[in-house]
Coordinates of C-alpha atoms and ligand atoms in Angstrom, one line a residue:
M234 CA -4.7 2.8 -41.9
I235 CA -3.3 5.3 -39.6
K236 CA 0.4 5.6 -39.5
V237 CA 1.9 5.7 -36.0
T238 CA 4.8 8.0 -36.1
R239 CA 6.6 8.8 -32.8
S240 CA 9.6 10.5 -31.9
N241 CA 11.9 8.4 -29.6
K242 CA 12.0 11.4 -27.2
P243 CA 10.0 10.6 -24.0
A244 CA 8.1 13.3 -22.3
I245 CA 8.2 14.5 -18.8
S246 CA 7.8 18.1 -17.7
V247 CA 10.3 19.8 -15.4
F248 CA 7.2 20.7 -13.2
R249 CA 6.5 17.0 -12.7
V250 CA 10.1 16.2 -11.8
C251 CA 10.1 19.0 -9.2
A252 CA 6.9 17.5 -7.9
L253 CA 8.6 14.3 -7.6
A254 CA 11.5 15.7 -5.8
A255 CA 9.0 17.1 -3.2
S256 CA 7.7 13.7 -2.7
M257 CA 11.0 12.2 -2.0
S258 CA 10.1 11.3 1.6
V259 CA 7.1 9.3 0.5
F260 CA 9.3 7.5 -2.1
A261 CA 12.0 6.8 0.7
T262 CA 9.2 5.1 2.8
A263 CA 8.2 3.0 -0.1
T264 CA 11.6 2.0 -0.9
L265 CA 12.2 0.8 2.7
Y266 CA 9.1 -1.1 2.6
F267 CA 10.2 -3.0 -0.5
A268 CA 13.6 -3.3 0.6
G269 CA 12.5 -5.6 3.3
V270 CA 12.6 -3.3 6.3
F271 CA 8.9 -4.0 6.9
N272 CA 8.0 -7.2 5.2
G273 CA 11.1 -9.4 5.2
D274 CA 11.4 -9.7 1.4
K275 CA 14.9 -9.6 0.1
V276 CA 14.7 -7.9 -3.1
T277 CA 14.8 -4.1 -3.3
A278 CA 12.9 -1.9 -5.8
Q279 CA 16.2 -0.8 -7.3
A280 CA 17.2 -4.5 -8.0
F281 CA 13.8 -5.2 -9.4
V282 CA 13.9 -2.3 -11.9
D283 CA 17.5 -3.1 -12.7
L284 CA 16.4 -6.6 -13.9
Q285 CA 13.3 -5.2 -15.6
Q286 CA 15.1 -2.6 -17.6
G287 CA 17.6 -5.2 -18.9
S288 CA 21.1 -4.6 -20.3
T289 CA 19.9 -2.1 -22.9
V290 CA 18.6 1.0 -21.1
H291 CA 16.0 3.0 -23.0
A292 CA 16.6 6.3 -21.4
G293 CA 13.5 8.4 -20.5
F294 CA 11.1 5.4 -20.9
R295 CA 9.3 3.3 -18.3
R296 CA 11.4 0.2 -17.3
A297 CA 8.3 -1.9 -17.7
H298 CA 5.5 -1.5 -20.0
A299 CA 7.7 0.9 -22.1
K300 CA 5.6 1.0 -25.3
G301 CA 2.1 2.6 -24.9
L302 CA -0.5 4.9 -26.3
C303 CA -2.1 7.6 -24.1
V304 CA -5.9 8.0 -24.0
S305 CA -8.7 10.2 -22.4
G306 CA -12.3 10.2 -21.7
N307 CA -14.8 10.1 -19.0
F308 CA -15.6 7.5 -16.2
E309 CA -19.4 7.4 -16.1
S310 CA -20.2 5.9 -12.7
T311 CA -23.5 3.9 -12.2
G312 CA -23.4 4.9 -8.4
L313 CA -23.9 1.2 -7.6
L314 CA -20.6 1.1 -5.6
S315 CA -21.7 3.9 -3.4
A316 CA -23.1 1.5 -0.8
Y317 CA -19.7 0.0 -0.5
S318 CA -17.4 3.0 -0.7
T319 CA -17.4 6.7 0.1
A320 CA -15.1 7.5 -2.8
T321 CA -16.5 10.5 -4.9
V322 CA -15.6 8.7 -8.0
F323 CA -18.1 6.1 -7.4
K324 CA -21.1 8.4 -6.9
Q325 CA -23.4 8.6 -9.9
G326 CA -21.8 11.0 -12.6
S327 CA -19.2 11.5 -14.8
T328 CA -15.4 12.2 -14.1
P329 CA -12.7 12.8 -16.6
F330 CA -9.8 10.4 -16.8
I331 CA -6.5 9.9 -18.6
G332 CA -5.2 6.4 -19.3
R333 CA -2.5 4.4 -21.2
F334 CA -2.7 1.2 -23.2
S335 CA 0.6 -0.6 -23.2
I336 CA 2.5 -3.9 -23.9
A337 CA 4.6 -5.6 -21.2
G338 CA 8.4 -5.2 -21.7
N339 CA 11.2 -2.7 -21.5
N340 CA 11.4 -1.9 -25.2
P341 CA 9.5 1.3 -26.5
T342 CA 9.6 0.1 -30.0
A343 CA 8.8 -3.6 -29.5
P344 CA 6.3 -5.2 -32.0
D345 CA 2.9 -4.9 -30.5
L346 CA 1.8 -8.4 -31.6
K347 CA 4.7 -10.3 -29.9
A348 CA 4.1 -9.2 -26.4
P349 CA 2.6 -11.7 -24.0
V350 CA 0.8 -9.3 -21.8
R351 CA -1.4 -6.2 -22.6
S352 CA -2.3 -3.5 -20.2
L353 CA -4.7 -0.7 -19.3
A354 CA -3.9 2.0 -16.9
F355 CA -5.9 5.0 -15.8
V356 CA -6.1 7.8 -13.4
V357 CA -9.3 9.6 -12.3
N358 CA -9.7 12.9 -10.4
T359 CA -6.0 13.8 -11.1
A360 CA -4.4 15.9 -8.4
T361 CA -7.1 15.8 -5.8
E362 CA -7.2 13.9 -2.5
D363 CA -9.8 11.7 -4.3
E364 CA -7.3 10.6 -7.1
W365 CA -7.6 7.0 -7.9
R366 CA -4.7 5.3 -10.0
V367 CA -5.2 2.0 -11.5
A368 CA -2.8 -0.3 -13.6
M369 CA -4.4 -3.5 -15.0
N370 CA -3.0 -6.6 -17.1
T371 CA -4.6 -9.2 -19.1
P372 CA -3.9 -12.2 -16.9
P373 CA -6.6 -12.4 -14.0
V374 CA -4.0 -13.8 -11.5
M375 CA -0.3 -13.7 -10.8
A376 CA 2.0 -16.7 -11.1
V377 CA 3.4 -16.2 -7.7
A378 CA 2.5 -14.4 -4.6
T379 CA 5.7 -12.6 -3.2
P380 CA 8.1 -10.0 -4.7
D381 CA 11.0 -12.5 -4.2
A382 CA 9.3 -15.2 -6.2
F383 CA 8.3 -12.6 -8.9
Y384 CA 11.8 -11.5 -9.2
K385 CA 13.0 -15.1 -9.5
Q386 CA 10.1 -15.6 -12.2
L387 CA 11.5 -12.8 -14.1
Q388 CA 15.1 -14.0 -13.9
A389 CA 14.0 -17.3 -15.1
L390 CA 12.2 -15.6 -18.2
S391 CA 15.2 -13.5 -19.0
P392 CA 17.1 -14.2 -22.2
D393 CA 20.5 -15.8 -21.6
P394 CA 23.0 -13.0 -22.3
A395 CA 25.2 -15.5 -24.3
T396 CA 22.6 -16.7 -26.7
G397 CA 20.1 -13.8 -26.5
K398 CA 17.3 -16.6 -26.0
R399 CA 15.2 -17.9 -23.1
D400 CA 16.2 -21.1 -21.6
P401 CA 13.2 -23.5 -21.5
A402 CA 14.7 -25.8 -18.9
K403 CA 15.2 -22.8 -16.6
I404 CA 11.6 -21.8 -17.2
S405 CA 10.1 -25.2 -16.5
A406 CA 12.3 -25.7 -13.4
F407 CA 10.9 -22.4 -12.1
F408 CA 7.3 -23.3 -12.6
K409 CA 7.8 -26.8 -11.3
A410 CA 9.2 -25.2 -8.1
H411 CA 6.0 -23.0 -7.8
P412 CA 2.8 -25.0 -7.8
E413 CA 1.0 -21.8 -6.9
S414 CA 1.3 -20.8 -10.6
K415 CA -1.1 -23.4 -11.6
A416 CA -4.2 -21.1 -12.1
F417 CA -1.9 -18.6 -13.9
N418 CA -0.5 -21.4 -16.3
Q419 CA -4.1 -22.7 -16.9
W420 CA -5.2 -19.2 -17.9
K421 CA -2.1 -18.8 -20.2
A422 CA -2.7 -22.1 -22.0
G423 CA -6.4 -21.0 -22.8
Y424 CA -5.7 -17.3 -23.6
T425 CA -6.1 -16.1 -27.2
P426 CA -4.9 -12.5 -27.7
A427 CA -7.8 -10.3 -28.7
N428 CA -7.6 -8.5 -32.2
S429 CA -7.6 -5.0 -30.5
F430 CA -6.6 -3.3 -27.3
A431 CA -10.4 -2.3 -27.3
T432 CA -11.7 -6.0 -27.0
E433 CA -9.2 -7.2 -24.4
Q434 CA -10.3 -7.8 -20.7
Y435 CA -8.0 -6.2 -18.2
N436 CA -7.7 -7.2 -14.4
S437 CA -6.7 -5.6 -11.2
I438 CA -5.3 -8.8 -10.2
N439 CA -4.6 -7.6 -6.7
A440 CA -7.3 -7.0 -4.3
F441 CA -8.2 -3.7 -2.7
Y442 CA -10.7 -2.7 0.2
L443 CA -13.8 -0.6 -0.3
H444 CA -14.9 1.5 2.9
N445 CA -18.5 2.7 3.3
A446 CA -20.0 5.5 5.5
Q447 CA -20.7 2.9 8.1
G448 CA -17.1 2.0 8.5
E449 CA -17.4 -1.4 6.9
K450 CA -14.9 -2.7 4.5
Q451 CA -15.2 -5.0 1.5
A452 CA -12.3 -6.8 -0.4
V453 CA -12.8 -6.5 -4.1
R454 CA -10.9 -7.1 -7.4
W455 CA -12.1 -5.6 -10.6
Q456 CA -12.1 -6.1 -14.4
A457 CA -12.4 -3.8 -17.3
V458 CA -14.7 -5.6 -19.7
P459 CA -14.9 -4.4 -23.2
S460 CA -18.3 -3.4 -24.8
M461 CA -17.2 -4.1 -28.4
S462 CA -16.9 -7.6 -29.7
E463 CA -14.0 -9.0 -31.8
H464 CA -16.1 -9.0 -35.1
E465 CA -16.9 -5.2 -34.7
V466 CA -13.2 -4.0 -34.7
A467 CA -11.3 -3.0 -37.7
V468 CA -8.9 -5.4 -39.2
L469 CA -5.3 -5.6 -37.7
D470 CA -2.3 -4.7 -40.0
K471 CA -0.4 -7.9 -38.8
Q472 CA 2.7 -6.8 -40.5
S473 CA 3.0 -3.4 -38.6
P474 CA 5.1 -3.3 -35.4
D475 CA 2.3 -0.8 -34.2
A476 CA -0.6 -2.8 -35.3
L477 CA -2.6 -2.5 -32.0
Q478 CA -2.0 1.3 -31.6
Q479 CA -2.9 2.2 -35.1
Q480 CA -6.0 -0.1 -34.8
L481 CA -7.0 1.6 -31.7
I482 CA -6.5 5.1 -32.9
S483 CA -8.7 4.2 -36.0
Q484 CA -11.3 2.9 -33.7
I485 CA -11.4 5.8 -31.2
E486 CA -11.6 8.2 -34.2
K487 CA -14.8 6.3 -35.4
Q488 CA -16.6 6.1 -32.0
P489 CA -15.9 6.1 -28.4
V490 CA -14.3 2.8 -27.0
R491 CA -16.1 1.7 -23.9
F492 CA -15.2 -0.8 -21.1
D493 CA -17.5 -1.6 -18.0
L494 CA -15.6 -1.6 -14.7
K495 CA -17.0 -4.8 -13.0
F496 CA -16.1 -5.2 -9.3
T497 CA -16.0 -8.7 -7.8
L498 CA -16.9 -8.8 -4.1
A499 CA -14.9 -11.4 -2.1
D500 CA -16.5 -13.5 0.7
S501 CA -14.9 -14.8 3.8
N502 CA -13.5 -17.9 2.0
D503 CA -11.3 -15.7 -0.4
D504 CA -7.9 -14.6 0.4
E505 CA -7.4 -11.0 -0.6
N506 CA -3.8 -11.1 0.1
N507 CA -2.9 -13.7 -2.5
P508 CA -3.0 -12.7 -6.1
T509 CA -2.5 -16.4 -7.5
I510 CA -5.8 -17.7 -6.4
P511 CA -8.9 -16.9 -8.6
W512 CA -12.1 -16.2 -6.8
P513 CA -15.1 -18.5 -7.7
S514 CA -17.4 -17.1 -10.6
S515 CA -20.3 -17.3 -8.2
R516 CA -19.1 -14.1 -6.3
E517 CA -21.3 -11.1 -6.6
V518 CA -20.3 -8.8 -9.3
I519 CA -21.3 -5.0 -9.4
N520 CA -20.9 -2.7 -12.6
A521 CA -19.4 0.4 -11.1
G522 CA -19.6 2.3 -14.3
S523 CA -18.0 2.6 -17.9
L524 CA -14.7 4.1 -18.9
V525 CA -15.6 6.0 -22.2
I526 CA -12.6 6.5 -24.3
T527 CA -12.9 9.5 -26.7
G528 CA -9.2 10.9 -27.2
W529 CA -5.8 9.7 -27.8
G530 CA -2.2 10.9 -27.9
F531 CA 1.4 9.6 -28.5
Q532 CA 3.0 8.9 -25.2
N533 CA 5.8 11.4 -25.8
E534 CA 3.1 14.1 -26.3
G535 CA 0.1 13.0 -24.4
A536 CA -0.8 13.7 -20.7
C537 CA -0.1 10.1 -19.7
G538 CA 3.6 10.2 -20.7
A539 CA 4.8 11.7 -17.4
Q540 CA 2.2 9.9 -15.3
N541 CA 3.1 7.3 -12.8
F542 CA 0.1 4.8 -12.4
D543 CA 1.1 3.7 -8.9
P544 CA -1.7 1.6 -7.8
L545 CA -1.2 2.5 -4.1
V546 CA -2.6 6.0 -4.8
L547 CA -6.2 5.5 -3.8
P548 CA -9.1 7.9 -3.0
K549 CA -10.7 8.1 0.4
G550 CA -13.1 5.1 0.7
M551 CA -10.5 2.7 -0.7
S552 CA -7.3 1.2 0.7
A553 CA -4.7 -1.4 -0.3
T554 CA -4.8 -4.9 1.1
A555 CA -1.6 -6.5 2.7
D556 CA -0.9 -8.5 -0.5
P557 CA 2.9 -8.1 -0.7
I558 CA 3.0 -8.0 -4.4
L559 CA 0.6 -4.9 -4.4
R560 CA 2.6 -3.3 -1.6
A561 CA 5.8 -3.8 -3.7
R562 CA 4.5 -2.1 -6.9
G563 CA 4.6 1.6 -5.4
A564 CA 8.1 1.5 -4.6
A565 CA 9.1 -0.1 -8.2
Y566 CA 7.0 2.3 -10.1
A567 CA 8.6 5.2 -8.2
Q568 CA 12.0 3.9 -8.9
S569 CA 11.2 3.5 -12.6
Y570 CA 9.6 7.0 -12.6
R571 CA 12.7 8.6 -10.9
R572 CA 15.0 7.2 -13.5
R573 CA 13.0 8.2 -16.5
A574 CA 12.4 11.7 -15.1
T575 CA 16.0 12.3 -14.2
E576 CA 17.0 11.1 -17.7
T577 CA 14.5 13.4 -19.3
L578 CA 15.7 16.4 -17.2
L579 CA 19.3 15.7 -18.0
N580 CA 18.5 15.5 -21.8
K581 CA 16.5 18.9 -21.6
S582 CA 19.4 20.6 -19.7
K583 CA 21.9 19.2 -22.4
T584 CA 19.7 20.3 -25.1
S585 CA 19.3 23.9 -23.6
Q586 CA 23.1 24.2 -23.0
E587 CA 23.8 23.2 -26.6
G588 CA 21.3 25.8 -27.6
A589 CA 23.1 28.5 -25.5
G590 CA 26.4 27.5 -27.0
D591 CA 25.0 27.9 -30.4
A592 CA 23.6 31.3 -29.6
S593 CA 27.1 32.5 -28.4
N594 CA 29.0 31.2 -31.4
Ligands
HEM1757 C1 5.9 -6.9 -7.8 C2 5.2 -6.8 -9.0 C3 5.4 -5.7 -9.9 C4 6.5 -4.9 -10.2 C5 7.9 -4.9 -9.5 C6 6.1 -4.1 -11.4 C7 6.9 -3.1 -11.8 C8 6.6 -2.2 -12.7 C9 7.3 -1.0 -13.1 C10 8.8 -0.7 -12.7 C11 6.6 -0.3 -14.0 C12 6.9 1.1 -14.7 C13 6.3 2.2 -13.9 C14 6.5 3.6 -14.4 O1 7.7 3.9 -14.9 O2 5.6 4.4 -14.5 C15 5.3 -1.0 -14.2 C16 4.2 -0.5 -15.1 C17 3.1 -1.2 -15.0 N1 2.7 -2.2 -14.3 FE1 3.7 -3.4 -13.0 N2 4.8 -4.4 -11.5 C18 4.3 -5.4 -10.8 C19 3.2 -6.0 -10.7 C20 2.1 -5.6 -11.6 C21 0.8 -6.1 -11.6 C22 0.2 -7.2 -10.7 C23 0.0 -5.5 -12.6 C24 -1.3 -5.6 -13.0 C25 -2.4 -5.8 -12.1 C26 1.0 -4.5 -13.3 C27 0.6 -3.6 -14.2 C28 1.4 -2.5 -14.7 C29 1.0 -1.7 -15.8 C30 -0.3 -1.8 -16.4 C31 2.0 -0.8 -15.9 C32 2.1 0.2 -17.0 C33 1.4 1.5 -16.5 C34 1.5 2.6 -17.3 O3 0.9 2.7 -18.4 O4 2.4 3.5 -17.1 N3 2.2 -4.5 -12.7 N4 5.3 -2.2 -13.4

């Protein structure tokens, strides 16, 4: 079994931090959007990330999905989505991507098998106008449809500071007050975590638009569907806090890990702005291509460490729906990114000052 050893140092290059500073005006706009200037939501990105990071700040790490493993490979497009989108990534062919498997939560050393949600993020066509960033989770739907309600959901699920435990009465009161969480809770009741990151299904949850050359638009959601089945994966070391990471590393070293990206096309009865409602299984599904994962790296060393997988960064030929949850994500991810980037930069500058002091002594 491969041993996952990882330094607790996060990784973000100074270059990335400078690039971030250059994009501050974009960030300011996103923050205003989330702060309610445009959509009436009361919760700000700052308040959201304060709540997500909790009382123990893990400096330099993501404030949500803090524990992850970097991966890389190619997106092999079937070309079948070209009729719906002009994005170059959907033309038939192969494009490199970097990605990250993670577990939900603010703790970069949390035990893999205790997390309720697992995730896969990736970015294709990095640093071009056709860049496509994606962050997907295991549930197919959200429990609630607005940032305000999601904030309250996180509050209800947060451990009581006095006892360190969740309050079941608070949680059930929250879900009772939010009947729109029915589909999410049904999924949760029937969900059995897979024995590997490589055999989970990951969902876009929010809907997006595809735009074709004729100027038509089509609402879609997508799902990363694993090619491997449960009985093909190596046995999990259930005692290890890094069980899923170790198992994925040994899997990738044996053979590429593949997922098909299956796009579901909405019809006029589906509400693309409400992420709590599943779309009927009778909707047309198109296989856009496969993510073929051939490499991995620890997040403090790999290319994904400094990446912000903001789902609002979309190529030409795709756009965001008005779903308020989707719209809120960009500002929250930027807020988390800004905090971890600043901490890493301060840490670097402290280390280099200490180094200079040593040299002069
Ligand atoms: C209002 C709703 C949401 C908020 C406020 C939120 C907030 C955040 C924040 C602050 C981060 C850390 C970003 C970073 O430092 O790079 C994050 C990461 C992530 N979120 Fe969300 N999120 C929301 C909804 C969602 C949804 C609906 C999904 C799934 C479809 C999702 C999937 C992910 C994933 C996969 C990551 C980790 C990406 C990575 O590997 O860097 N989030 N989220």
